[in-house]
Short mmCIF file of C-alpha atoms in Angstrom, two decimals:
data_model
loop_
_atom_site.label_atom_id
_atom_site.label_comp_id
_atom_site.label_asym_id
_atom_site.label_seq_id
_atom_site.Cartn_x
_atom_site.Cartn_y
_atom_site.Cartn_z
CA UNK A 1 2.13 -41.26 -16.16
CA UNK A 2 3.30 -38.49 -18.20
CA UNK A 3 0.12 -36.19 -17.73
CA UNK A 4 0.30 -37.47 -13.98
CA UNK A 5 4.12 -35.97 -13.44
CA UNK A 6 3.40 -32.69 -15.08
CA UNK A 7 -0.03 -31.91 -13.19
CA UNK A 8 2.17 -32.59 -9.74
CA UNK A 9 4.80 -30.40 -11.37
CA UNK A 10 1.98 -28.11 -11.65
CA UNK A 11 0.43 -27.76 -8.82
CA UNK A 12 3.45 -28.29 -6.52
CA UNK A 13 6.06 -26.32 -7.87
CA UNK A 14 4.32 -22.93 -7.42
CA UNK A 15 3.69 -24.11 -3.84
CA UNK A 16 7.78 -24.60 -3.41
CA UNK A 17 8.71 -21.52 -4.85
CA UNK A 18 5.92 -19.90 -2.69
CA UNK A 19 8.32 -20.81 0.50
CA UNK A 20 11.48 -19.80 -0.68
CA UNK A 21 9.77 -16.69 -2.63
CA UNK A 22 8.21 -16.06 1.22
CA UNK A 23 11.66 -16.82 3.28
CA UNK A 24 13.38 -14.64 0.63
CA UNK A 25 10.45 -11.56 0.68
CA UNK A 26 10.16 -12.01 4.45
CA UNK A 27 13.88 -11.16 5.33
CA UNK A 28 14.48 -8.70 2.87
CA UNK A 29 10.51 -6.69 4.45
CA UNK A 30 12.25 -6.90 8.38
CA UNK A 31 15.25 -5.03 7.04
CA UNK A 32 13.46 -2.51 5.73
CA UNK A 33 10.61 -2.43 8.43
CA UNK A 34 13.07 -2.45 11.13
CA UNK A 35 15.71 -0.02 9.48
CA UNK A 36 12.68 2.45 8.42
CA UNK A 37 11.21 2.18 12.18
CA UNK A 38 14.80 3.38 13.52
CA UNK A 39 15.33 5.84 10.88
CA UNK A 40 11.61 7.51 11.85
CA UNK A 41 12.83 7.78 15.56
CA UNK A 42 15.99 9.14 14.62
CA UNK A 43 14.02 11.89 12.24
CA UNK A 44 11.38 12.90 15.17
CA UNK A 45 14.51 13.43 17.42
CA UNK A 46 16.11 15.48 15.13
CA UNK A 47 13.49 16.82 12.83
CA UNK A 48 14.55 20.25 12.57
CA UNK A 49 18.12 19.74 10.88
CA UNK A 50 17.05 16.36 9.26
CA UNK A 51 13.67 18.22 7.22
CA UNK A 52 16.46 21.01 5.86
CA UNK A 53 17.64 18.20 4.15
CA UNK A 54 14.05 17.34 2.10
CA UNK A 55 15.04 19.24 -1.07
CA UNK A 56 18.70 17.75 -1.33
CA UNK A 57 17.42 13.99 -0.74
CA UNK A 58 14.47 14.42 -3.43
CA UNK A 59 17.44 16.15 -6.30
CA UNK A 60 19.57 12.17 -5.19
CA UNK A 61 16.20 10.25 -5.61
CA UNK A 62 15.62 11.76 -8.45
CA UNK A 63 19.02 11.46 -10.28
CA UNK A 64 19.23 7.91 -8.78
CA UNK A 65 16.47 6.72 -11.28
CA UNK A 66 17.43 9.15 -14.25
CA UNK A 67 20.98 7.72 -13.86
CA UNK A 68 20.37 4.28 -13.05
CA UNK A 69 16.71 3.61 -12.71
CA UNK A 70 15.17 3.37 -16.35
CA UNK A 71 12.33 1.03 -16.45
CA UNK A 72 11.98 1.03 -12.13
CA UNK A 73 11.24 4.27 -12.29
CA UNK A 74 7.49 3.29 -13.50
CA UNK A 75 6.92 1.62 -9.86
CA UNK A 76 3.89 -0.64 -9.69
CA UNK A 77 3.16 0.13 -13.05
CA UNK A 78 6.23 -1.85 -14.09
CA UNK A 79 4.87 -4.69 -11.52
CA UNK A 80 1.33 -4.67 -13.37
CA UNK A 81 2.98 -5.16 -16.92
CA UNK A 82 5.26 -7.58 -15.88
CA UNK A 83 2.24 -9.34 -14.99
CA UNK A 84 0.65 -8.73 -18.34
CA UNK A 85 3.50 -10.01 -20.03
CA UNK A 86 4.23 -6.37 -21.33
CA UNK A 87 7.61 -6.22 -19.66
CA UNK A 88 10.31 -8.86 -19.90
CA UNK A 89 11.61 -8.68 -16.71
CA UNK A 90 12.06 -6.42 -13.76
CA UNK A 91 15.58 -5.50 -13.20
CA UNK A 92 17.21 -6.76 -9.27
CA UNK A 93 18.36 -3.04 -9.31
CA UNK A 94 15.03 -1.75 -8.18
CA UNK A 95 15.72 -3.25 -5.02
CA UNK A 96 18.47 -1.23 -3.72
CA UNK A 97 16.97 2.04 -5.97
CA UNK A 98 13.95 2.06 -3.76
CA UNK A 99 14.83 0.86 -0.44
CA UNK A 100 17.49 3.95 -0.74
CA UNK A 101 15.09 5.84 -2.00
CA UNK A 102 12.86 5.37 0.40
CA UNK A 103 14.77 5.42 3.39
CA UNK A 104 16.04 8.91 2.59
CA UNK A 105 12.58 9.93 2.03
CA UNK A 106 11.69 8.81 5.63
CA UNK A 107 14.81 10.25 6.98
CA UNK A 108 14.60 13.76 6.21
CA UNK A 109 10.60 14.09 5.98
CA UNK A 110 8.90 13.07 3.23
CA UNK A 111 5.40 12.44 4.18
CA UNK A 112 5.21 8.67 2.23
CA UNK A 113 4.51 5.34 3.01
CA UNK A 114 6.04 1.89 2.57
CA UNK A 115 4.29 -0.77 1.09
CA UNK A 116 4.71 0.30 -1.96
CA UNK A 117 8.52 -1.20 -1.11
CA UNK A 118 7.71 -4.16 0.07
CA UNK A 119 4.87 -5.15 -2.78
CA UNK A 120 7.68 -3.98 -5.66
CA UNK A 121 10.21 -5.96 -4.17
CA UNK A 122 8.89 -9.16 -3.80
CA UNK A 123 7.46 -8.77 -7.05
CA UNK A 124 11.00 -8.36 -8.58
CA UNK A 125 11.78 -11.57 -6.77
CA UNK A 126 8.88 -13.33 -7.11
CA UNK A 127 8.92 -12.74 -11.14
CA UNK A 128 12.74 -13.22 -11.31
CA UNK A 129 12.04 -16.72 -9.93
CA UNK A 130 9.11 -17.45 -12.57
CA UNK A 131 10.92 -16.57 -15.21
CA UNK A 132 13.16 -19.02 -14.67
CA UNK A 133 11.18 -21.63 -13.06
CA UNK A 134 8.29 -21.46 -15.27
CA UNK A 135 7.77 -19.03 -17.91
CA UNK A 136 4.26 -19.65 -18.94
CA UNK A 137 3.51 -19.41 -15.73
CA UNK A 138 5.41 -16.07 -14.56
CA UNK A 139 2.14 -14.36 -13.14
CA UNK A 140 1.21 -16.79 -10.49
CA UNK A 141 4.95 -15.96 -8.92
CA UNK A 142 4.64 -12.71 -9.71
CA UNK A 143 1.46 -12.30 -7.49
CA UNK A 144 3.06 -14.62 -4.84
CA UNK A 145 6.23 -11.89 -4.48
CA UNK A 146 3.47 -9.56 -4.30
CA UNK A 147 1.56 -11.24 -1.48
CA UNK A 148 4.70 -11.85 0.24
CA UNK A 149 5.93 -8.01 0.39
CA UNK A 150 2.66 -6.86 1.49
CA UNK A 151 2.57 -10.10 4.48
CA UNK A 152 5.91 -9.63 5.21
CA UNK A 153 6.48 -5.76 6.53
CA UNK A 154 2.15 -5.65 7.44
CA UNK A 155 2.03 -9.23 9.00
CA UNK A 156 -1.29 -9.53 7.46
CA UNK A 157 -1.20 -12.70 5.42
CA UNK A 158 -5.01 -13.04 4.79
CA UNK A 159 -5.55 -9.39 3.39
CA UNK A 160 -1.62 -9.99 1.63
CA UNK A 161 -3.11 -12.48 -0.50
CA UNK A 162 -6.43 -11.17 -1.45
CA UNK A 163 -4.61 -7.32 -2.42
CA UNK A 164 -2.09 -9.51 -5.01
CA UNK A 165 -5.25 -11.16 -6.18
CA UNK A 166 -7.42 -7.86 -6.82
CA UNK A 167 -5.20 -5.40 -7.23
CA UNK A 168 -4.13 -5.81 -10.70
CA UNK A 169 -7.89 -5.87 -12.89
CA UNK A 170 -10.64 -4.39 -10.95
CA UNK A 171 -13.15 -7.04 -10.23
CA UNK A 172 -11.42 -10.19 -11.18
CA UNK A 173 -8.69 -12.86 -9.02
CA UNK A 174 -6.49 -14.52 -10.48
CA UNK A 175 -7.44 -18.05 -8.45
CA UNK A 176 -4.76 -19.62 -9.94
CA UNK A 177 -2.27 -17.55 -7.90
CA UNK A 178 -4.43 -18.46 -4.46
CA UNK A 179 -2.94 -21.21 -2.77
CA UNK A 180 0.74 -20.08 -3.72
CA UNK A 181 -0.29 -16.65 -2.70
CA UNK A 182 -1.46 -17.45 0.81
CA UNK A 183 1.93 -19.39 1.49
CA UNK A 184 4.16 -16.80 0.14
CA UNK A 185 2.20 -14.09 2.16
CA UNK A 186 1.89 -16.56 5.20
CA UNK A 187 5.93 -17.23 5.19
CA UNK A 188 6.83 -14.09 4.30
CA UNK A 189 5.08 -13.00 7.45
CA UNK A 190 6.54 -15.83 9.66
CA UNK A 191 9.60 -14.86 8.65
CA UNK A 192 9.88 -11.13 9.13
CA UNK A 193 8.21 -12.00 13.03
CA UNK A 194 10.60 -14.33 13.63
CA UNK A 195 13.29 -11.29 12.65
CA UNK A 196 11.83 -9.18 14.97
CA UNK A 197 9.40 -6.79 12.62
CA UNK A 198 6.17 -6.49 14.75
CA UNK A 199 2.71 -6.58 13.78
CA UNK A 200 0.40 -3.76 14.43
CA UNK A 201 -2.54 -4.26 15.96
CA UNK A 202 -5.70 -2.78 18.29
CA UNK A 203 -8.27 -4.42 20.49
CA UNK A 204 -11.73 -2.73 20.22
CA UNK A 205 -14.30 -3.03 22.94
CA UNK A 206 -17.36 -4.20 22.10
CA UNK A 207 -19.50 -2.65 20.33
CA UNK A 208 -23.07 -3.98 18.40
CA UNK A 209 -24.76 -1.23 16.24
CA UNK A 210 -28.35 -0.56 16.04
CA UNK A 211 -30.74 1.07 13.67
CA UNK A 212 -29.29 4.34 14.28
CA UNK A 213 -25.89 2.97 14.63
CA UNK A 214 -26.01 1.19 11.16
CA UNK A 215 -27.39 4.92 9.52
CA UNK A 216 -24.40 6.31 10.82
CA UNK A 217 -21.59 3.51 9.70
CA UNK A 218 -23.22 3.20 6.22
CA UNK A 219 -22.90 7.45 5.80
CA UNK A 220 -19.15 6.90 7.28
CA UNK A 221 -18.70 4.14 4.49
CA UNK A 222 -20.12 6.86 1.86
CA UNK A 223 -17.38 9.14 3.35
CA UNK A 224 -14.51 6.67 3.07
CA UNK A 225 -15.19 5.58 -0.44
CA UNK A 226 -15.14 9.43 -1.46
CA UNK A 227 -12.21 10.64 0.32
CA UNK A 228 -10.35 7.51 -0.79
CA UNK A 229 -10.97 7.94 -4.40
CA UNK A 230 -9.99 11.83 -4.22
CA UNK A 231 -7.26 11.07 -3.35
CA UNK A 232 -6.70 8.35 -5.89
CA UNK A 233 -7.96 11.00 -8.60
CA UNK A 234 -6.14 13.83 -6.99
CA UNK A 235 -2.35 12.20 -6.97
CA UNK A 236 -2.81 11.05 -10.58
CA UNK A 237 -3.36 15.05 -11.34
CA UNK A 238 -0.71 15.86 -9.08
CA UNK A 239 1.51 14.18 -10.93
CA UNK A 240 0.57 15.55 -14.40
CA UNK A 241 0.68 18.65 -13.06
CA UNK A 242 3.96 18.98 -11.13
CA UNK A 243 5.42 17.25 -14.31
CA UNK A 244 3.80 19.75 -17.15
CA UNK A 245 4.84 22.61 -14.53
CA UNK A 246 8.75 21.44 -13.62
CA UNK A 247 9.80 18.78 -16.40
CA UNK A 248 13.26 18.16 -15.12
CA UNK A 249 12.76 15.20 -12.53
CA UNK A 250 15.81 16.47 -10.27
CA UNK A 251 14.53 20.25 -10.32
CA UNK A 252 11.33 19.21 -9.81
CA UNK A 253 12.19 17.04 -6.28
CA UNK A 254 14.53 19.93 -5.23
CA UNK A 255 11.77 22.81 -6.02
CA UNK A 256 8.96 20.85 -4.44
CA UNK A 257 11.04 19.39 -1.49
CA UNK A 258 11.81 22.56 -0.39
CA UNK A 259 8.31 23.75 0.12
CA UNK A 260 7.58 20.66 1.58
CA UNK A 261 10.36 21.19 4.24
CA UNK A 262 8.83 24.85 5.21
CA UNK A 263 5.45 23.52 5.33
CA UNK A 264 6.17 20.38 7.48
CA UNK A 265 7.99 22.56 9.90
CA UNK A 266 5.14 25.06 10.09
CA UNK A 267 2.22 23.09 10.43
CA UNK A 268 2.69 20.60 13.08
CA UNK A 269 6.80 20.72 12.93
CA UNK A 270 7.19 16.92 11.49
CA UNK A 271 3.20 15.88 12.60
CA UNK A 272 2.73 14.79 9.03
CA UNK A 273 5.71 13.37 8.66
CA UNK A 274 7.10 10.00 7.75
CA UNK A 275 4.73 7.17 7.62
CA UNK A 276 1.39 9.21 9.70
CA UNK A 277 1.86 5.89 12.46
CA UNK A 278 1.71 8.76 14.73
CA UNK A 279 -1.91 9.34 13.70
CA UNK A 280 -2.97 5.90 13.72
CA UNK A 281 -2.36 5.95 17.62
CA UNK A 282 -3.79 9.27 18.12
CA UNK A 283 -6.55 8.27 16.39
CA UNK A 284 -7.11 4.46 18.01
CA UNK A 285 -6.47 4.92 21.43
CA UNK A 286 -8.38 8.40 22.20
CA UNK A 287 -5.56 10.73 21.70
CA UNK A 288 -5.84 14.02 20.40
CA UNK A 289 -6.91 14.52 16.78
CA UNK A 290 -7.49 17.84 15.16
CA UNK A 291 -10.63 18.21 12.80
CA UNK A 292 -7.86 18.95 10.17
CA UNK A 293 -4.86 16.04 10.03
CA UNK A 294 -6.30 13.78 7.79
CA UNK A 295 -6.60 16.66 4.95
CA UNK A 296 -3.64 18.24 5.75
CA UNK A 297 -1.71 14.36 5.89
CA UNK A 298 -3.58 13.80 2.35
CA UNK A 299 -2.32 16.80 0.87
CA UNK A 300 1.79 16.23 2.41
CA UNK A 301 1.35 13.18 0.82
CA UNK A 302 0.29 13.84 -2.70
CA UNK A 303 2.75 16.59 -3.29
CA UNK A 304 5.60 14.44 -1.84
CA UNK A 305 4.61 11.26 -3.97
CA UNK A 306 3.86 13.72 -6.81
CA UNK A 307 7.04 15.33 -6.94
CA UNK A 308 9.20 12.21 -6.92
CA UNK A 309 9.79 10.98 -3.15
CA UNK A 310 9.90 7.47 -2.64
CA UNK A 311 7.63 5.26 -0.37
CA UNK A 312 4.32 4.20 -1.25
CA UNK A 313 0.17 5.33 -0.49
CA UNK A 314 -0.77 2.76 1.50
CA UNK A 315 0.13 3.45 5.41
CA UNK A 316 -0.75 7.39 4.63
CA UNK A 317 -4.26 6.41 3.56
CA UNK A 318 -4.67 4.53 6.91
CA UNK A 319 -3.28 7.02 8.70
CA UNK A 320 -5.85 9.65 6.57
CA UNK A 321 -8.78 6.98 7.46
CA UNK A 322 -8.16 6.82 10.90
CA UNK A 323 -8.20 10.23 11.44
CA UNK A 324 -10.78 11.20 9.69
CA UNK A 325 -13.08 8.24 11.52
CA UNK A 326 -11.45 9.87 15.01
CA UNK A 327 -13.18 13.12 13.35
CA UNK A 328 -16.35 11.76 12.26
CA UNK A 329 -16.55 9.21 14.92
CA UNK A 330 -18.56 11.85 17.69
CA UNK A 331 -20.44 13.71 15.18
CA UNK A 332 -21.98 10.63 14.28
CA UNK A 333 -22.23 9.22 17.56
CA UNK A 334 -20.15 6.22 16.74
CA UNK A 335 -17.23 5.03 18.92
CA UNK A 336 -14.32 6.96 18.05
CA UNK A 337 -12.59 4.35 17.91
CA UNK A 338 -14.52 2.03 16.12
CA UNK A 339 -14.57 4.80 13.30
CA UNK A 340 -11.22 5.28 13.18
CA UNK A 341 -10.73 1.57 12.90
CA UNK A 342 -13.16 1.51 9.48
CA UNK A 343 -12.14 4.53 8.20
CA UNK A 344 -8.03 3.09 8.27
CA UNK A 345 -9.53 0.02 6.34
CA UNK A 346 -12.41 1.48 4.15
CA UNK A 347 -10.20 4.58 2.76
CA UNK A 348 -7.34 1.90 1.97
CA UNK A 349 -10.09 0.39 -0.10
CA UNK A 350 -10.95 3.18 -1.88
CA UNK A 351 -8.14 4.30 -3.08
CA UNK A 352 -6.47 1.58 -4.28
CA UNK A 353 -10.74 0.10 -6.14
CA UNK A 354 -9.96 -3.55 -3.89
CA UNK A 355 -13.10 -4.87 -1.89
CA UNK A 356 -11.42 -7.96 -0.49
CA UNK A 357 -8.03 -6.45 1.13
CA UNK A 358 -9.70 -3.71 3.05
CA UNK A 359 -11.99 -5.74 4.65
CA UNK A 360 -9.62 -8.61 5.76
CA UNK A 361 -6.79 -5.88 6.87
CA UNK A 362 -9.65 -4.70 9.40
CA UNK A 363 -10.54 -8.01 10.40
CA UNK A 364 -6.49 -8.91 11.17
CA UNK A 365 -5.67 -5.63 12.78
CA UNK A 366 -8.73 -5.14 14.66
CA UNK A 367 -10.41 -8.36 15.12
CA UNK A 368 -12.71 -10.92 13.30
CA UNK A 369 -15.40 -10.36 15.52
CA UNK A 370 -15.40 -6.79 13.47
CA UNK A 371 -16.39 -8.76 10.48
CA UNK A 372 -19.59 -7.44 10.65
CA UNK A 373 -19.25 -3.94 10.59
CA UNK A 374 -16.08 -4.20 8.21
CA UNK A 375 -17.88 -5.93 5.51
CA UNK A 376 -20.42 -3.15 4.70
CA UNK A 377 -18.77 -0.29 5.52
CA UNK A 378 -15.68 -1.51 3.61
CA UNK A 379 -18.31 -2.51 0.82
CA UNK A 380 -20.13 0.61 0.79
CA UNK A 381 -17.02 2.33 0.34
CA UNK A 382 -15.50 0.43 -2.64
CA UNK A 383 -19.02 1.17 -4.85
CA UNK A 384 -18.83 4.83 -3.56
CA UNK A 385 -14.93 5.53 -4.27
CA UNK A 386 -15.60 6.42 -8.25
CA UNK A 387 -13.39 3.47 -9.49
CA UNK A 388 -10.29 5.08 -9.72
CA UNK A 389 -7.20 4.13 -8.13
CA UNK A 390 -3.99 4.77 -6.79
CA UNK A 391 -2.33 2.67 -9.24
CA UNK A 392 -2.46 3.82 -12.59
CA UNK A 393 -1.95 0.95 -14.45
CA UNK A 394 -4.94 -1.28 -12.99
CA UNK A 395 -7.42 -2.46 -15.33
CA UNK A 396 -11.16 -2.95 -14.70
CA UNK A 397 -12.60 -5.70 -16.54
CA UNK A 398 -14.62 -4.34 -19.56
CA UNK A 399 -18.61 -4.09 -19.23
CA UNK A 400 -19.12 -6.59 -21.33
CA UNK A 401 -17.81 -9.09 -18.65
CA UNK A 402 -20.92 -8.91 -16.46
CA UNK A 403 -23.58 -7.78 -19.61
CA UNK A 404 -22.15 -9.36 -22.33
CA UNK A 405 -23.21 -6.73 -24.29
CA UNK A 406 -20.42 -3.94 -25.25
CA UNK A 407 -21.35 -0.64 -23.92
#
């Protein structure tokens, strides 16, 4: 009876906390989601006086974490050792650190994204309640939180779960976390819909490849996989550099910030931008791309995550994918938009070294009858992207795994 109570307690009580970690995560990601979508309207009506600003909000940022921030001022690398065990806890005031952060980021410029939010706050809640639900068993809420920020301000439970599950070693899941995962990132997203945070999405026309076709979609997932681990490999730099070159965290936001400012008002006054949504459209409904956005949108967004700016990779490198496929799309003779549609799911993928995630975002933002053409390109891309990663403190599992042999 004994061993019969305390497999229930188990198996059910992860499932439990999954709601209320979900109905907790989802409310919290349509704040921010709705807040951040008014604050980008208000900065592209304004953009001129707003972007003078940059330098001033990245000197707050930055003396928000240096006065308050200690440990949250690691990001996801505090997320990935609280997973590990390596970190007690994650302190509650990351919450309010980075959704200000953020927010002020987004209002006056900063070329950033957001999910790097959403995944770092429901891991702070998802963690907090492990730790006090079940100790020995802190990971599999920590990787429901995370499920449920991601499916909460992307409304893409399916590819939620699978990025928790992947994200943190290279090549392994967690499957222990998979059932509370899917109903934290499946409430979470229930929750921020019902609050009014929509869900992006784009119907393709049909399209079936041929020979030729399938030559041209495997060199686009080549493509992908490279430009999405430069820029995994070139951000990490970035930040080494900018931090050798101005080691005072506050300087360093104000010095950069106000580059950034001149720069984002000279080339494209506020094109690159806030979250690159802008480009997404352009890009997936037959707008007008330029040959050079997505390089000019990866480089705005290195230097601004690199110098301290708040935000996260994530909506960037689909906005960098898409346009890029909108680029590559006609000299390849692939459906523009098709290829913008693979290259805002494939460069995700290979840049933050996940296989499943990439493939499933495509699949809920484009269509499962795109399965298809996700899978390989999306596949192609993840061998091709060099391994690196966006997040320096994933771990690849050790050779040995697969050989067991040690190199």
């Amino acid at each position: 009876m004994e061993n019969w109570k305390e497999t229930l307690r188990e198996n059910l009580l992860p499932l439990l906390a999954a709601v209320v970690i979900g109905v907790l995560v989802g409310a919290v990601d349509a704040l921010f989601g709705r807040v951040l979508l008014a604050i980008g309207d208000v900065r592209d009506a304004h953009f001129v006086p707003l972007v003078v600003g940059l330098p001033l909000a990245g000197a707050a940022i930055a003396w928000a974490y240096r006065r308050w921030g200690g440990p949250c001022g690691k990001g996801m690398g505090l997320v990935f050792a609280a997973g590990r065990g390596e970190e007690e806890a994650i302190p509650l005031k990351l919450i309010p650190l980075i959704l200000g952060g953020t927010w002020l980021t987004h209002l006056t410029g900063g070329s950033a994204g957001r999910e790097g939010v959403a995944v770092q706050i429901g891991a702070t809640v998802g963690h907090g309640i492990g730790r006090r639900l079940d100790r020995g068993n802190h990971r599999v809420y920590l990787v429901t939180g995370m499920a449920a920020g991601f499916g909460g301000l992307f409304r893409t439970p399916l590819a939620a779960a699978c990025f928790a599950l992947e994200v943190g070693t290279a090549g392994a899941l967690d499957l222990r976390a998979l059932l509370p995962a899917l109903v934290g990132s499946y409430t979470a997203s229930a929750v921020s819909g019902a609050l009014g945070l929509e869900k992006f999405t784009v119907e393709l026309s049909p399209f079936t490849p041929d020979g030729k076709n399938w030559c041209a979609l495997l060199l686009c997932g080549v493509l992908f996989g490279l430009v999405g681990g430069a820029f995994a490999k070139v951000l990490s730099w970035a930040k080494g550099a900018l931090g050798q070159k101005i080691p005072q965290p506050v300087a360093r936001a104000a010095g950069v910030g106000a580059v950034l400012a001149v720069l984002l008002f000279l080339l494209g006054q506020g094109r690159y931008a806030g979250l690159g949504t802008n480009l997404i459209s352009l890009s997936t409904s037959g707008g007008e791309v330029f040959a050079w956005d997505w390089a000019l949108r990866f480089l705005f967004t290195v230097t601004t995550l690199a110098a301290g700016f708040q935000g996260g990779e994530v909506t960037p490198l689909f906005s960098i994918g898409a346009s890029l496929g909108a680029v590559a799309g006609p000299l390849l003779g692939l459906p523009v938009a098709w290829c913008a549609a693979l290259g805002y799911a494939a460069v995700f993928g290979g840049a933050t070294n996940t296989l499943l995630a990439p493939i499933l975002i495509g699949c809920e933002v484009f269509g499962y009858g795109a399965l298809p053409v996700f899978f390989p390109v999306c596949a192609l891309a993840y061998v091709c992207s060099g391994g690196g990663s966006i997040y320096g403190a994933q771990r690849t599992l050790p050779e040995e795994t697969f050989t067991g042999k040690r190199a």
